[in-house]
Coordinates of C-alpha atoms in Angstrom, one line a residue:
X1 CA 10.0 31.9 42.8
X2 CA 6.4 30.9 41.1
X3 CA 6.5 33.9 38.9
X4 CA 10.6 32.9 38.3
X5 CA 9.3 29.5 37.2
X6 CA 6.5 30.9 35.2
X7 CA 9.2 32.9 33.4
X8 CA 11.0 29.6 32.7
X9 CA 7.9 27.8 31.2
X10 CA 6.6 30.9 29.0
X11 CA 10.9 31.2 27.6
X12 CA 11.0 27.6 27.4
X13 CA 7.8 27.2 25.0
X14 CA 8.2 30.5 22.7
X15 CA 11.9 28.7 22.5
X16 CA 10.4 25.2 21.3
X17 CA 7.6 27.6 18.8
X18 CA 10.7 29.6 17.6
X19 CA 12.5 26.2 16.8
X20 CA 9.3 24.3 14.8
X21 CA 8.9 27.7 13.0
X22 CA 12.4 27.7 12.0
X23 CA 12.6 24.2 10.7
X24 CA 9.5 24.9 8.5
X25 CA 10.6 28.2 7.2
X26 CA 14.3 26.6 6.4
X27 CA 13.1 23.3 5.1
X28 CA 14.6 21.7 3.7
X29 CA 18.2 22.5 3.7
X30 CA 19.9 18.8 3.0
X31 CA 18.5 16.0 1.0
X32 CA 15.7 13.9 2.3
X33 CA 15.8 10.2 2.1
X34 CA 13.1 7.8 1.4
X35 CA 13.2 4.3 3.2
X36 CA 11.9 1.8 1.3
X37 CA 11.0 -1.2 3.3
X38 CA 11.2 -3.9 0.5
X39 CA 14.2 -5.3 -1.9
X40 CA 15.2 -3.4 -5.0
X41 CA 13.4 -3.5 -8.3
X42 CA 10.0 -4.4 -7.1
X43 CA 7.1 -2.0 -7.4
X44 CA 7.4 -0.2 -4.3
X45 CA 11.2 0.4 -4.6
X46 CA 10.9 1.6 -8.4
X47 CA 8.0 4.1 -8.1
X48 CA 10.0 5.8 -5.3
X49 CA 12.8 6.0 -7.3
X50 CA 10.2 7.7 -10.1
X51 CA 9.4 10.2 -7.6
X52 CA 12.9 10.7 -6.1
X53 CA 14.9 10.9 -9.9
X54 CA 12.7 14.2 -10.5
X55 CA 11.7 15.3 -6.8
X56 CA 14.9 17.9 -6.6
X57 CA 13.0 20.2 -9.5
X58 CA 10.2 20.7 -7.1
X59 CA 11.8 21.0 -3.7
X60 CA 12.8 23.9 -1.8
X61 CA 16.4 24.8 -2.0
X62 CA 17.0 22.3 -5.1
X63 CA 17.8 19.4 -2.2
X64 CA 18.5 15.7 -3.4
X65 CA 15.8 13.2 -2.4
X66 CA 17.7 9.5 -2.0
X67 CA 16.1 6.4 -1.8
X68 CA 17.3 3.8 0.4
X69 CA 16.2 0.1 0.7
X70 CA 15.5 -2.1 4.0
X71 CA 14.1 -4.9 3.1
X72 CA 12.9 -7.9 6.0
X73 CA 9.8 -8.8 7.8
X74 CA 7.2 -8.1 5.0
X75 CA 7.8 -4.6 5.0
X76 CA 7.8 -4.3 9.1
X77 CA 12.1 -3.6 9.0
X78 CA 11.5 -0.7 6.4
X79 CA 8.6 0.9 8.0
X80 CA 9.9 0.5 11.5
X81 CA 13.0 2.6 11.1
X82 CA 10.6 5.4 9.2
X83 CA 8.5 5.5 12.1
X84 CA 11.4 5.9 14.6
X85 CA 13.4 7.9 12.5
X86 CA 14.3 12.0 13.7
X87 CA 11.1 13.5 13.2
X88 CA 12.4 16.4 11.3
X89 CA 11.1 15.4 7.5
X90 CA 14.5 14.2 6.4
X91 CA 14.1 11.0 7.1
X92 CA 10.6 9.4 5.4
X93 CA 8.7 6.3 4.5
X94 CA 7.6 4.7 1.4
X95 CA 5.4 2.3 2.8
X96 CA 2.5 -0.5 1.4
X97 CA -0.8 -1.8 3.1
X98 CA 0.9 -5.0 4.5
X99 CA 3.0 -3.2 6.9
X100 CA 0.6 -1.0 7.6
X101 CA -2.6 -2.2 8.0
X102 CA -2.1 -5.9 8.3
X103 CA 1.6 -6.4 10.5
X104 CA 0.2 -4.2 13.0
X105 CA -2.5 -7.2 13.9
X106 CA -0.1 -10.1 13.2
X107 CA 3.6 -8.9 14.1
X108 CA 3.5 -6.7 17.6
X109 CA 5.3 -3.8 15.4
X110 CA 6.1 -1.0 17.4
X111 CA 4.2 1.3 15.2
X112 CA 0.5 1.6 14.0
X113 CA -1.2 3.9 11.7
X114 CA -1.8 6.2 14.8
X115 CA 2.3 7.1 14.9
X116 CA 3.2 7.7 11.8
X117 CA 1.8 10.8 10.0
X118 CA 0.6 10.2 6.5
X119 CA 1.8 12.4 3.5
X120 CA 0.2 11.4 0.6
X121 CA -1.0 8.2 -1.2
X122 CA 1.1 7.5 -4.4
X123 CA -0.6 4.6 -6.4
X124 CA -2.8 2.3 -5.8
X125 CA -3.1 -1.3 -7.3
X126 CA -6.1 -4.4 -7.2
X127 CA -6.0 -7.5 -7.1
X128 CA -7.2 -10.3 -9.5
X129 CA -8.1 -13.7 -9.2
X130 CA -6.7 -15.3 -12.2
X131 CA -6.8 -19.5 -13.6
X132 CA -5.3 -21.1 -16.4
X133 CA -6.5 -20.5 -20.0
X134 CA -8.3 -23.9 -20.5
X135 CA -9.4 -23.9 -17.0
X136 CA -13.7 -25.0 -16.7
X137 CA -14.5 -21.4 -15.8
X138 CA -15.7 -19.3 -18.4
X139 CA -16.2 -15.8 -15.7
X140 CA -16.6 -15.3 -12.5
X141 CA -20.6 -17.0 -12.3
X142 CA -19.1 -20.7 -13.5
X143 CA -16.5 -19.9 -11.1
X144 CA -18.7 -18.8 -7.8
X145 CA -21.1 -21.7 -8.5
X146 CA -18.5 -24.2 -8.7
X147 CA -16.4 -23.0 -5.3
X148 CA -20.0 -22.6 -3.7
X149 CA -21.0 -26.4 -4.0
X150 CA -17.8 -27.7 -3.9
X151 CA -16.4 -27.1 -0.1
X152 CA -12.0 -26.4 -0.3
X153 CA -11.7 -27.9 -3.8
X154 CA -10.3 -24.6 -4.9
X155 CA -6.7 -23.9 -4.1
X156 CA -5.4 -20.4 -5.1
X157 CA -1.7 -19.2 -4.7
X158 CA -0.9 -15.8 -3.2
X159 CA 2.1 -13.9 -1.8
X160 CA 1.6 -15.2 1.6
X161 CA 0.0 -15.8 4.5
X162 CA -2.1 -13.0 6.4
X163 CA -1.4 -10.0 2.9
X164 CA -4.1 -8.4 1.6
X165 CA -4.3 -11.0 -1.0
X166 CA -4.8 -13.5 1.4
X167 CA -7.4 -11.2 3.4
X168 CA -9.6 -10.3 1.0
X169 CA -10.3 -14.0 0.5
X170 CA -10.9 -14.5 4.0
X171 CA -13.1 -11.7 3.7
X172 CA -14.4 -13.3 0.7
X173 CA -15.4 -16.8 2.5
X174 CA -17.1 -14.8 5.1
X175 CA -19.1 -13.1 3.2
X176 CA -20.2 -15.7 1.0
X177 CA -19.8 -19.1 2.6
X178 CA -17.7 -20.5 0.0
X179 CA -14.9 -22.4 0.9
X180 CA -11.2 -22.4 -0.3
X181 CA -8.1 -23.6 -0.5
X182 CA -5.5 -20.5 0.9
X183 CA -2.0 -22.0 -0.7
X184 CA 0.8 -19.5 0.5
X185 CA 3.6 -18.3 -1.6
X186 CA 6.8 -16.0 -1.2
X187 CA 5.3 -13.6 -3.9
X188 CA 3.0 -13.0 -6.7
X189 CA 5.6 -14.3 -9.1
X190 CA 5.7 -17.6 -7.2
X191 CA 2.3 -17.9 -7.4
X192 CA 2.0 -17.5 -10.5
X193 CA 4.2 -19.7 -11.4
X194 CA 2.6 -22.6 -9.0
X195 CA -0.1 -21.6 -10.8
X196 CA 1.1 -22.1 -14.5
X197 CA 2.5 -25.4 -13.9
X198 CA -0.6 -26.6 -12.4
X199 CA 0.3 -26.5 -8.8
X200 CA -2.8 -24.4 -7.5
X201 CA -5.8 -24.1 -9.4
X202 CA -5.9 -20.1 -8.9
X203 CA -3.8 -17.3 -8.0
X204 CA -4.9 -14.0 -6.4
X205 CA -2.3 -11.4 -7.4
X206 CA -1.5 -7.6 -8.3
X207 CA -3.4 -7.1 -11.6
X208 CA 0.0 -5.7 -12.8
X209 CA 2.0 -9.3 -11.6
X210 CA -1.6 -11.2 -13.7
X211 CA -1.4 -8.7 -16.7
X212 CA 1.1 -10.3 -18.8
X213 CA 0.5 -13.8 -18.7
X214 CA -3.2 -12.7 -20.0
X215 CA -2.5 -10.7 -22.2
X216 CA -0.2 -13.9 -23.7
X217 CA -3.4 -16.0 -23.5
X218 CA -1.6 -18.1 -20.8
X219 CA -4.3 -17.1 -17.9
X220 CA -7.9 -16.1 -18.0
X221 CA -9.0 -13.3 -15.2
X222 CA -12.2 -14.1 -12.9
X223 CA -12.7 -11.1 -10.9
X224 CA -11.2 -8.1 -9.6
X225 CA -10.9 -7.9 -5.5
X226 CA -10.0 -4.0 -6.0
X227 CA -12.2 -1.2 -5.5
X228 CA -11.3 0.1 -9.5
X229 CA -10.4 -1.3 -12.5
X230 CA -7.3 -0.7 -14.8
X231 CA -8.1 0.2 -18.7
X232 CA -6.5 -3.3 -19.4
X233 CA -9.2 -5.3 -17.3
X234 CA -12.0 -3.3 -17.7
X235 CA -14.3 -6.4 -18.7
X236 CA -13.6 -8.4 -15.4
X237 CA -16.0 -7.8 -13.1
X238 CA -15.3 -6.2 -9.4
X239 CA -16.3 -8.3 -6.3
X240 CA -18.6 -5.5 -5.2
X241 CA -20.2 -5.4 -8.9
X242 CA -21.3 -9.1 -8.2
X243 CA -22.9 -8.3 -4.7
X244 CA -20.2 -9.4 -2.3
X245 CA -18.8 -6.7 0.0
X246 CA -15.4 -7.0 0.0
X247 CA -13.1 -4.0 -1.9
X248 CA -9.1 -3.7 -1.1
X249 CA -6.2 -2.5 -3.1
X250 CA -2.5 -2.6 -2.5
X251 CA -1.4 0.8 -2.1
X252 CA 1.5 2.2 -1.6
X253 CA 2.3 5.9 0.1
X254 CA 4.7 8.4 1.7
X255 CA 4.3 8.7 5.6
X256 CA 6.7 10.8 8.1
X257 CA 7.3 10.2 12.0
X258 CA 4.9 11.0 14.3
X259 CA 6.2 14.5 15.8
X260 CA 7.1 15.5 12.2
X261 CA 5.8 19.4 12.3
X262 CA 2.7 19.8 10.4
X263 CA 4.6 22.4 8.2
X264 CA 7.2 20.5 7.2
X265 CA 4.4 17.3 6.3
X266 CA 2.9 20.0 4.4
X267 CA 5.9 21.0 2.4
X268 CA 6.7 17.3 1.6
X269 CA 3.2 16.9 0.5
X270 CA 2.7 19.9 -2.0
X271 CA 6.1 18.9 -3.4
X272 CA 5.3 15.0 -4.0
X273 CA 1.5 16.1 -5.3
X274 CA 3.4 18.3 -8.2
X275 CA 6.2 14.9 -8.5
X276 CA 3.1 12.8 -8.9
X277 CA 1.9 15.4 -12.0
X278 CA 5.3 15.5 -13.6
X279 CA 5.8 13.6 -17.0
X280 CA 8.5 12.0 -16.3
X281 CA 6.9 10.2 -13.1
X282 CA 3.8 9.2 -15.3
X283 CA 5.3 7.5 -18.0
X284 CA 7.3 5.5 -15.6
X285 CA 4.4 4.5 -13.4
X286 CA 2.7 3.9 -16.8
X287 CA 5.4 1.7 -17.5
X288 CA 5.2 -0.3 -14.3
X289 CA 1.6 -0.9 -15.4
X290 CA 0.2 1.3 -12.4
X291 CA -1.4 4.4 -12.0
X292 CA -1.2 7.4 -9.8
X293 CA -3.9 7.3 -6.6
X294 CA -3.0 10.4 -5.1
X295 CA -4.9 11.0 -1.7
X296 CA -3.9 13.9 0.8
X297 CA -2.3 13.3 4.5
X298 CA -6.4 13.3 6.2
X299 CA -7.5 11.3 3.1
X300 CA -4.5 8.6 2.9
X301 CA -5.0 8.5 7.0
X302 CA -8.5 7.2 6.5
X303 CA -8.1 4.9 3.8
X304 CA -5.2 3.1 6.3
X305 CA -7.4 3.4 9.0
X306 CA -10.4 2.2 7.1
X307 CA -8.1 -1.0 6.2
X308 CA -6.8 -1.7 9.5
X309 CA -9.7 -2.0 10.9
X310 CA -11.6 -3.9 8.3
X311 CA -8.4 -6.3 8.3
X312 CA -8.0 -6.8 12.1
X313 CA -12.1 -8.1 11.8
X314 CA -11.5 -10.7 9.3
X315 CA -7.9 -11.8 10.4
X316 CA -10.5 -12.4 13.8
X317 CA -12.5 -13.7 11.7
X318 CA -10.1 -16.3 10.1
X319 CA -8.7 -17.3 13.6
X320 CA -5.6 -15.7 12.4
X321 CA -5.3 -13.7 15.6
X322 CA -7.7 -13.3 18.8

């Protein structure tokens, strides 16, 4: 009976090798979607539709790669269904560092950067703090010295409560001691716009929401909370350049479900590192005013890691959660 058992256990896992084995050799044979967890036409949702538009030239088989959108919960609808989804690589994610790094802290998500198994990093994006034209501060110095001696007389606008925007002043006001005025918004755009008709006196926002209205003269750039700086900006000065320790960029990445088979991430990865190269892809992200970030499944894990831990500290910190 042991040895019948034994039998049983031995067919039963060459059965389960046989079938992973399979599903990488035959992969893919149908076409892959890509959930996007935001609205149509933002950043997110139009660089995956770069990548998808010319994926089909690079993938095994020809297949179609379709993107679809579920937007809700700052990214945590979108994201959600990726991480749950059939964890056969037809069925991925197109996710940002809110959901990822920050919603896991704040919203009880049923996913963390532990189950969900990254592919590769697509582009990467700072932030930048940003006043009006005629504002008092010349650069970032006037600036520091005026927010350092005068306690919450600064209000900035960003895309909401408890984003990396938000965060990384949080982080900011830890490190430093200054003070501000955190003025919530539902978007960059709205920010900016509270911003431009005097509302708030700042706004913290993607350098490619900020980039128009300076090159326009409209708003004058004070530093950049990134950890690099587009050709565009490359006068204003990181955080980290002016001694405070605080670096975070909005990325944005493909990641597959947990128990997707290593081959199959694999594929998906050499296939979206070649989209990432392609012409096409470039001048569109070029377009967008971003640029590629490419990082590889153990790279991309530790920059989320890295961030969600850093961000679970300061939203401590901030009293945002316990």
């Amino acid at each position: 009976m042991i040895l019948f058992a034994m039998m049983l256990v031995f067919a039963a896992g060459c059965q389960s090798e046989s079938t992973s084995n399979e599903t990488a050799a035959d992969f893919p044979e149908r076409s892959i979607d890509i959930i996007v967890p935001y609205a149509p036409g933002g950043t997110t949702d139009t660089s995956a539709r770069a990548l998808a538009s010319v994926a089909s030239q690079y993938m095994p088989n020809e297949v179609e790669v379709n993107v679809i959108n579920k937007a809700g919960g700052g990214g945590v609808v979108g994201t959600t269904e990726a991480s749950s989804a059939k964890p056969d690589g037809y069925t991925i994610g197109m996710t940002t560092s809110g959901p990822m790094t920050i919603k896991p802290h704040t919203d009880n998500t049923a996913y963390n950067p532990d189950t969900l198994k990254p592919i590769l990093q697509v582009v990467g994006t700072p932030n930048v703090l940003v006043v009006q034209a005629d504002a008092p501060w010349e650069d970032y110095d006037e600036w520091f010295e005026y927010v350092s001696n005068n306690p919450e007389a600064f209000s900035y606008g960003t895309s909401g409560a408890g984003l990396t925007q938000h965060i990384s002043m949080e982080a900011f006001t830890a490190e430093t001691g200054a003070e501000l005025t955190h003025v919530p918004f539902e978007g960059g755009a709205p920010a900016l716009s509270a911003l431009l008709g005097g509302h708030v006196e700042g706004a913290l926002v993607q350098t490619t929401e900020a980039l128009p209205h300076i090159q326009s003269g409209e708003l004058r750039p004070i530093v950049n909370t990134g950890t690099f700086k587009p050709e565009e900006l490359a006068d204003v000065p990181l955080l980290t350049e002016k001694g405070v320790d605080v670096q975070s960029d909005v990325w944005t990445g493909l990641v597959a479900p947990e128990d997707t088979p290593d081959e199959v991430v694999q594929i998906l990865h050499d296939v979206f590192k070649e989209v990432l190269e392609d012409e096409q892809v470039i001048e569109t992200f070029e377009n967008l005013g971003v640029s590629t970030s490419y990082a590889g499944p153990e790279d991309f894990y530790e920059i989320i890691k890295q961030d969600y831990d850093i961000n679970g500290d300061v939203l401590k910190a901030a009293g945002i959660i316990d």
